[in-house]
mmCIF file with all atom_site columns, C-alpha atoms in Angstrom:
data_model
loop_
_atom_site.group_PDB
_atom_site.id
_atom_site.type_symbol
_atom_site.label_atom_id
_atom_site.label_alt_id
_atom_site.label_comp_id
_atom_site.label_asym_id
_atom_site.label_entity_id
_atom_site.label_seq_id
_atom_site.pdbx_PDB_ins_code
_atom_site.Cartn_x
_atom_site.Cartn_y
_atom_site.Cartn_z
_atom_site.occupancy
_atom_site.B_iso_or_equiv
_atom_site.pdbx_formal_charge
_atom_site.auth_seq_id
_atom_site.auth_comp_id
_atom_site.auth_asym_id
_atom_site.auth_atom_id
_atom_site.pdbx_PDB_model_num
ATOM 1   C CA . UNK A 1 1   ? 0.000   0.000  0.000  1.00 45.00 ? 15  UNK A CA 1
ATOM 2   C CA . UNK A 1 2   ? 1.353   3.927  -0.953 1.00 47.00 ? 16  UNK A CA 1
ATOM 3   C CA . UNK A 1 3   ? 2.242   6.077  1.709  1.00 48.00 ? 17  UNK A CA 1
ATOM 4   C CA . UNK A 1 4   ? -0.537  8.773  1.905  1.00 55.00 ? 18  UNK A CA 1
ATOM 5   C CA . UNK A 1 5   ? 0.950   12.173 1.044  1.00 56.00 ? 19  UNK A CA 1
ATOM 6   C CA . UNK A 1 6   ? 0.965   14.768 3.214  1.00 66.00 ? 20  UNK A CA 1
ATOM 7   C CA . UNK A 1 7   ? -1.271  17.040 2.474  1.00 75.00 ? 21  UNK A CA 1
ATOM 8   C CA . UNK A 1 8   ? -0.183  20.038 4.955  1.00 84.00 ? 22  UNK A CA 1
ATOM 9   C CA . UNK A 1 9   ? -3.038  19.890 6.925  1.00 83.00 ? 23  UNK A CA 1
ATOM 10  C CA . UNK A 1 10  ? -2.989  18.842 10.858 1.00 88.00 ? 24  UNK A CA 1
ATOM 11  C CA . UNK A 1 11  ? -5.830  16.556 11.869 1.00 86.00 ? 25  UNK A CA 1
ATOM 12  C CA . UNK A 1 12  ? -7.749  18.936 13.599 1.00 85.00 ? 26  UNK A CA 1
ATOM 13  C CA . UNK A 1 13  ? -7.589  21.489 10.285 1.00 85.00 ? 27  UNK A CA 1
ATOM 14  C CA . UNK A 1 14  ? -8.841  18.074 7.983  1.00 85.00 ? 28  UNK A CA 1
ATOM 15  C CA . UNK A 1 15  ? -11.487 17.884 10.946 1.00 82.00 ? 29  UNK A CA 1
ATOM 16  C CA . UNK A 1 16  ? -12.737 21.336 10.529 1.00 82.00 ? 30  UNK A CA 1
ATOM 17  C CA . UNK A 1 17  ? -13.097 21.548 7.382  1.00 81.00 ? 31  UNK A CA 1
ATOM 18  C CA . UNK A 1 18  ? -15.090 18.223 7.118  1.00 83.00 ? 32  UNK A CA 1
ATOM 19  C CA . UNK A 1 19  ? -16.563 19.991 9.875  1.00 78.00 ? 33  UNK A CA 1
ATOM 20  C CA . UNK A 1 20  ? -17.946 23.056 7.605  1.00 73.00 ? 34  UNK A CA 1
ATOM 21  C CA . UNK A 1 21  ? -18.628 21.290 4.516  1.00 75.00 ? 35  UNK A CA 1
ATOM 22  C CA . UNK A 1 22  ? -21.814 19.701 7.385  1.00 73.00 ? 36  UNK A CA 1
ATOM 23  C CA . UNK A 1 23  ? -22.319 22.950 8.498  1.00 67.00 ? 37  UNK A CA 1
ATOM 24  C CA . UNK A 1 24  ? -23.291 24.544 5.051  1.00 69.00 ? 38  UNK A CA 1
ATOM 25  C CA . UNK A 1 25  ? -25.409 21.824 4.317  1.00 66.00 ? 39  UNK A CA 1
ATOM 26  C CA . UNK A 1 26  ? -27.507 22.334 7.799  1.00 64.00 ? 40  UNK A CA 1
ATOM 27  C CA . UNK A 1 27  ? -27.448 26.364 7.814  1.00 62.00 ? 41  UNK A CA 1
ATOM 28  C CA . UNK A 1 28  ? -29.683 25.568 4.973  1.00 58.00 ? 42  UNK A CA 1
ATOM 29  C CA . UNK A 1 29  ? -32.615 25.730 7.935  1.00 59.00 ? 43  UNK A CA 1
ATOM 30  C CA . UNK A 1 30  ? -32.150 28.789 9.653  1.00 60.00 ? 44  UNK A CA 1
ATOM 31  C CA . UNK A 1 31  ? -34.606 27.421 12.494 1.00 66.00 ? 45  UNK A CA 1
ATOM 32  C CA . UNK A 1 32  ? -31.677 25.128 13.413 1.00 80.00 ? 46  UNK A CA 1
ATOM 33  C CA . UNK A 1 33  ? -28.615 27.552 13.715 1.00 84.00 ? 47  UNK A CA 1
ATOM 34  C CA . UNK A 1 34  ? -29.032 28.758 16.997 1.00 88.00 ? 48  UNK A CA 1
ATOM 35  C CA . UNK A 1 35  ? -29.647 25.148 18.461 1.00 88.00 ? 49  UNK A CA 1
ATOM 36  C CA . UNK A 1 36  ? -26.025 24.066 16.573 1.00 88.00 ? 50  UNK A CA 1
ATOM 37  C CA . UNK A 1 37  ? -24.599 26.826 17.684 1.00 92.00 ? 51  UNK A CA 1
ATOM 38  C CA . UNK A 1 38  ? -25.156 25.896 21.604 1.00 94.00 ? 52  UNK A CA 1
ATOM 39  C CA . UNK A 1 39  ? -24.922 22.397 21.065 1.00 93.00 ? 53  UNK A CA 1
ATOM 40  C CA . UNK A 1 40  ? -21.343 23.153 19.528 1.00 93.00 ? 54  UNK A CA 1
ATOM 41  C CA . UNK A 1 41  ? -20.835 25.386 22.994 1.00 97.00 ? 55  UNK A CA 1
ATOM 42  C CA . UNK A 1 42  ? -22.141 22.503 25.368 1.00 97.00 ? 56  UNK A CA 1
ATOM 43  C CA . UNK A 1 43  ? -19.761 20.437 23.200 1.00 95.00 ? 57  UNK A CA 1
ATOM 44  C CA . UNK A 1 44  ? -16.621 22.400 24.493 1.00 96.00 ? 58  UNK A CA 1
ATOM 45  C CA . UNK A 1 45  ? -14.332 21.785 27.716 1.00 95.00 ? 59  UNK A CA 1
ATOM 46  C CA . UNK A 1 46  ? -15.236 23.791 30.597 1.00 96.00 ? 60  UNK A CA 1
ATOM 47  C CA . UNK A 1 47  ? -12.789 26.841 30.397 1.00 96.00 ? 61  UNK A CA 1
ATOM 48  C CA . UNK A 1 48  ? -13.713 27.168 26.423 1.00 97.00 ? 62  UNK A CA 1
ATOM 49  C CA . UNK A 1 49  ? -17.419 26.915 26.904 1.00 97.00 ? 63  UNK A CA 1
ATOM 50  C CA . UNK A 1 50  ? -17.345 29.172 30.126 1.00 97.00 ? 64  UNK A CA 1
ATOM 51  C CA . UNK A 1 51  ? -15.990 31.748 27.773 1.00 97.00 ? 65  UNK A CA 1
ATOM 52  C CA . UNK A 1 52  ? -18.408 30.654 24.258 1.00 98.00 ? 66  UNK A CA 1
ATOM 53  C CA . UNK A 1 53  ? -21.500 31.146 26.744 1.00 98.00 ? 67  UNK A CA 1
ATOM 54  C CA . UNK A 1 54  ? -20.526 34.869 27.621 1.00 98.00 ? 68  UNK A CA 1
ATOM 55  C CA . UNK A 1 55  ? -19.648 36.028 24.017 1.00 98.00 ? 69  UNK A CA 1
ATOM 56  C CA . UNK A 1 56  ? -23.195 34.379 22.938 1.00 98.00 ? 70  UNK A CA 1
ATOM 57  C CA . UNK A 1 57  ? -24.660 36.625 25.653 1.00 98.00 ? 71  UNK A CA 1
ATOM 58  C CA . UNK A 1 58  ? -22.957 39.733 24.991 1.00 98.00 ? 72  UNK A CA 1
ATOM 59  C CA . UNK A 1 59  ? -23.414 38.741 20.995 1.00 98.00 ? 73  UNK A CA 1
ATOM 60  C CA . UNK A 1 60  ? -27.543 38.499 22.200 1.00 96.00 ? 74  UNK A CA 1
ATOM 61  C CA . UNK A 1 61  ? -27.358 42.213 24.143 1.00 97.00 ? 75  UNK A CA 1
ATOM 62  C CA . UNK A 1 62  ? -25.084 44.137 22.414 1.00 98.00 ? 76  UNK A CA 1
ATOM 63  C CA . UNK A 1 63  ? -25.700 43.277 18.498 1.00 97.00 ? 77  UNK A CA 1
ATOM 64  C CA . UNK A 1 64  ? -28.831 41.523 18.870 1.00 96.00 ? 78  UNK A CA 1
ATOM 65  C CA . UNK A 1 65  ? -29.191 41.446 15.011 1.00 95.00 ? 79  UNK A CA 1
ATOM 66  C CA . UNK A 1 66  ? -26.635 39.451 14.563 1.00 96.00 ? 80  UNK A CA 1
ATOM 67  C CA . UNK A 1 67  ? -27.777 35.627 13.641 1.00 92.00 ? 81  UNK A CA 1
ATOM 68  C CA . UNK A 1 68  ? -26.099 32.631 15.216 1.00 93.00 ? 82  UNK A CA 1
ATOM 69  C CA . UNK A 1 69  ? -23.983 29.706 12.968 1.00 91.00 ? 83  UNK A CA 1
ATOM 70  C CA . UNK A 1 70  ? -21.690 27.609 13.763 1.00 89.00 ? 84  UNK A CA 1
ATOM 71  C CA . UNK A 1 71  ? -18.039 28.174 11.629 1.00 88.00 ? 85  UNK A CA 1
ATOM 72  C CA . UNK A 1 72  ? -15.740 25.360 11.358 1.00 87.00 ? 86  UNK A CA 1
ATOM 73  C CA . UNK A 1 73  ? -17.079 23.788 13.936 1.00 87.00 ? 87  UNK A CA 1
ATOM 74  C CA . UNK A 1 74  ? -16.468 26.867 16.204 1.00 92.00 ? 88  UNK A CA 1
ATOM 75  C CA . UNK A 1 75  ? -19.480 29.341 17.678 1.00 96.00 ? 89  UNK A CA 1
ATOM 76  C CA . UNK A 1 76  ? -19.764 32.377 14.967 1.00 96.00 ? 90  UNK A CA 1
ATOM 77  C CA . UNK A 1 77  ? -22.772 35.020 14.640 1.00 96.00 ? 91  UNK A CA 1
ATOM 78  C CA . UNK A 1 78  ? -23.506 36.103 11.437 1.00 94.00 ? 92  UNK A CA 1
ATOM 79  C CA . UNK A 1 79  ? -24.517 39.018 9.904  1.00 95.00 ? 93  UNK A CA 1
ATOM 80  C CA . UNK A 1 80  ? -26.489 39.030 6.558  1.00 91.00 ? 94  UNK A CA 1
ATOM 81  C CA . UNK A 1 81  ? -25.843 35.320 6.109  1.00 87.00 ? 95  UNK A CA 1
ATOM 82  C CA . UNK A 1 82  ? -21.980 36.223 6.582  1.00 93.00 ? 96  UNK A CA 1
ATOM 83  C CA . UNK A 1 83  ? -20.051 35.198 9.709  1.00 94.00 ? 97  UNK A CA 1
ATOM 84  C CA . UNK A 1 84  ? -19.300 38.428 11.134 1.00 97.00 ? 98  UNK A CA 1
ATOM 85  C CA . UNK A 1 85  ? -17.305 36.816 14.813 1.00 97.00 ? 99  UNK A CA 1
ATOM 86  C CA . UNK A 1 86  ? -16.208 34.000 15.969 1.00 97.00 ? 100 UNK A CA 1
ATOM 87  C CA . UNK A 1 87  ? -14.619 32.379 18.887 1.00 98.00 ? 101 UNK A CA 1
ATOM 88  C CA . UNK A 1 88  ? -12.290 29.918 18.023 1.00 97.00 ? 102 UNK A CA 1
ATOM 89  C CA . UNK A 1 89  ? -12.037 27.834 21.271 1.00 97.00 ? 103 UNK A CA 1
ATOM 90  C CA . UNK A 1 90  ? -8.149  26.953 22.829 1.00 97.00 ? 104 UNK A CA 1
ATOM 91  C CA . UNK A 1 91  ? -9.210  22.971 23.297 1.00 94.00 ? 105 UNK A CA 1
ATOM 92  C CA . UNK A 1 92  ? -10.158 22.859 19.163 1.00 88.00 ? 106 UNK A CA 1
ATOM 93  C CA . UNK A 1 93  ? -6.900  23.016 18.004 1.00 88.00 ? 107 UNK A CA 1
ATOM 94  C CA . UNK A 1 94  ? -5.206  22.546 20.989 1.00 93.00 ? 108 UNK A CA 1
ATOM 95  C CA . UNK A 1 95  ? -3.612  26.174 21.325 1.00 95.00 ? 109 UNK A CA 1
ATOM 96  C CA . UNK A 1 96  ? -2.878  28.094 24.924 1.00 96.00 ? 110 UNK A CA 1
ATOM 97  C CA . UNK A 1 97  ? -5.854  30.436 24.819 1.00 98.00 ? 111 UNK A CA 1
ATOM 98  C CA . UNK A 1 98  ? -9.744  30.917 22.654 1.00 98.00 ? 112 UNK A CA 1
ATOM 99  C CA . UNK A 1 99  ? -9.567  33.645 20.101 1.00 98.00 ? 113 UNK A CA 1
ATOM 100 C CA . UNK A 1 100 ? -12.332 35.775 19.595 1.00 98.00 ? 114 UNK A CA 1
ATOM 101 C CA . UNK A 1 101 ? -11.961 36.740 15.695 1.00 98.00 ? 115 UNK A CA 1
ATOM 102 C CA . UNK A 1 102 ? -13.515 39.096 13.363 1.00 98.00 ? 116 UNK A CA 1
ATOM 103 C CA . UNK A 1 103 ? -13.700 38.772 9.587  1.00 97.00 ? 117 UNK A CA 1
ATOM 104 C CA . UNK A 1 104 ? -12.926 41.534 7.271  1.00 94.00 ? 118 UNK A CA 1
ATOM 105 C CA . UNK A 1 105 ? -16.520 42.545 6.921  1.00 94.00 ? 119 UNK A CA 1
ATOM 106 C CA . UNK A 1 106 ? -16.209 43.422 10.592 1.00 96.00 ? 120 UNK A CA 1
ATOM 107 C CA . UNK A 1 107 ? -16.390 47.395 10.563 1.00 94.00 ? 121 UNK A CA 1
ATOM 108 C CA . UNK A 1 108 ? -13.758 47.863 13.263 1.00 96.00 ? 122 UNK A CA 1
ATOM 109 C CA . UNK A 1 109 ? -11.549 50.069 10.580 1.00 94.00 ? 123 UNK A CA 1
ATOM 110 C CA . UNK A 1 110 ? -9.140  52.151 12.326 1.00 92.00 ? 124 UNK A CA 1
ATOM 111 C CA . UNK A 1 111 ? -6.917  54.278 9.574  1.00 94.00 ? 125 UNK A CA 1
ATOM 112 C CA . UNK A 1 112 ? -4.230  51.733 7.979  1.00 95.00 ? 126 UNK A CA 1
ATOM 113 C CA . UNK A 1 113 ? -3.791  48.694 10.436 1.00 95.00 ? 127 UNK A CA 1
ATOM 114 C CA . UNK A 1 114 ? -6.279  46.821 13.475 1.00 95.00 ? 128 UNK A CA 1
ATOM 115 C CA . UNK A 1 115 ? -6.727  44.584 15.146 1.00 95.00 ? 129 UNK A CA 1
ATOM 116 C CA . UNK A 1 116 ? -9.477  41.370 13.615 1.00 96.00 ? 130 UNK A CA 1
ATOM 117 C CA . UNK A 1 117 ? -8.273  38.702 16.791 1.00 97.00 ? 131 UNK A CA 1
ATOM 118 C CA . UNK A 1 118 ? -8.087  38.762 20.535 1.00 97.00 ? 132 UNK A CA 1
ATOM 119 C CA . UNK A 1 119 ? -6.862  36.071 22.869 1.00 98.00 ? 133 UNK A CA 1
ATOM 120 C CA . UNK A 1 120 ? -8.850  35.151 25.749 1.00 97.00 ? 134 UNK A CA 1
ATOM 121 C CA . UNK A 1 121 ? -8.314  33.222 28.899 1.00 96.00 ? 135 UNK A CA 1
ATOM 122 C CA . UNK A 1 122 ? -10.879 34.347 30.741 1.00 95.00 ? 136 UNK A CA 1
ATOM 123 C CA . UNK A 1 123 ? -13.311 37.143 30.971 1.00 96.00 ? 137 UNK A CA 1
ATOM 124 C CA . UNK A 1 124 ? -13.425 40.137 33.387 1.00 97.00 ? 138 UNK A CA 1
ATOM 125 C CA . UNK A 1 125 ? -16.254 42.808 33.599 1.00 97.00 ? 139 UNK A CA 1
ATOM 126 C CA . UNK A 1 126 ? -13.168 44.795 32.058 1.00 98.00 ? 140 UNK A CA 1
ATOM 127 C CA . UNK A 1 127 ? -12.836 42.315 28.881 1.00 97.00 ? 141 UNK A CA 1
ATOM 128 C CA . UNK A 1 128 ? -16.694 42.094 28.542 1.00 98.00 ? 142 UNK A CA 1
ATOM 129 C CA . UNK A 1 129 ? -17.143 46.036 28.440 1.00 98.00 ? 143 UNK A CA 1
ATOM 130 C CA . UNK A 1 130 ? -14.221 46.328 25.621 1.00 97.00 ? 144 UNK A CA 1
ATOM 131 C CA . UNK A 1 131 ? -16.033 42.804 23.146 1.00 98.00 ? 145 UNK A CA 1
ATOM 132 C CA . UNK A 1 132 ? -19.759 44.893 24.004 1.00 98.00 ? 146 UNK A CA 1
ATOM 133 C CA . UNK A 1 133 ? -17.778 47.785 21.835 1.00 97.00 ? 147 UNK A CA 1
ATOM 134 C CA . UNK A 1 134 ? -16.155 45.551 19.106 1.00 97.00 ? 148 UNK A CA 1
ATOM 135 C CA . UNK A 1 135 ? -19.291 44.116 18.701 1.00 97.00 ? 149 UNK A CA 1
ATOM 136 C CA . UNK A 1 136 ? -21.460 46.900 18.409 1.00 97.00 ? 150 UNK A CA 1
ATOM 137 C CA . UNK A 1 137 ? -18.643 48.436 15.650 1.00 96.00 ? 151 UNK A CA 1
ATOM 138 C CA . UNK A 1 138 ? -18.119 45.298 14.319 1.00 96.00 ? 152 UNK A CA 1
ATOM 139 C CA . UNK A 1 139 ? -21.414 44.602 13.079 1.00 95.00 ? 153 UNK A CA 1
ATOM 140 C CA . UNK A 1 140 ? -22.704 48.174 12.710 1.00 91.00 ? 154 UNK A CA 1
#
């Protein structure tokens, strides 16, 4: 039997994008994204879905319009259809800390360079007051 090539991808990044290739086919029904979405979350360890639980509440009370999907197999909220943020958690592909991510549609614009990703260990009233901001900008 061949050796398999190597395609460059880890096993978690194959994973993932199996992963999304599901996800597009389920997003079809819009009635179903918010129940993926937290059954994603409850899916996660306890420090990563500690964290995923806030940023879905914030995402709920501070850009409200924003529509829940699930991205990769990671929480993401969407706006117009278009994953707007998401939190990639630490445990998915085994990294130190989540990252709360915003794609370029994101209006957080700020002359010729910003920042689109923010580690997170944990969150402090502090931390939850400055993602209420980049969320209301961000999907403004």
């Amino acid at each position: 039997m061949a050796a398999k090539k190597d395609d460059g991808f880890s096993a978690e990044e194959r994973a993932a994008m199996k992963e999304r290739a599901a996800e597009l086919k389920r997003q079809k029904n819009s009635a179903t994204a918010e129940a993926d979405l937290l059954a994603k979350i409850a899916e996660l360890d306890d420090v990563d879905r500690a964290l995923a639980e806030r940023v879905h509440a914030l995402v709920k009370e501070h850009a409200p319009h924003l529509t829940a999907k699930t991205y990769y197999g990671m929480p993401g909220w969407a706006k117009d259809g278009k994953v707007l943020v998401f939190l990639q958690p630490a445990g998915k592909f085994k990294t130190r800390y989540a990252t709360l991510g915003f794609q370029d549609d994101a209006a957080l614009d700020d002359g010729g360079m910003w920042p689109t990703a923010y580690a997170l260990t944990t969150l402090t009233p502090e931390h939850e007051t400055v993602i209420a901001g980049l969320l209301k900008r961000a999907a403004a």
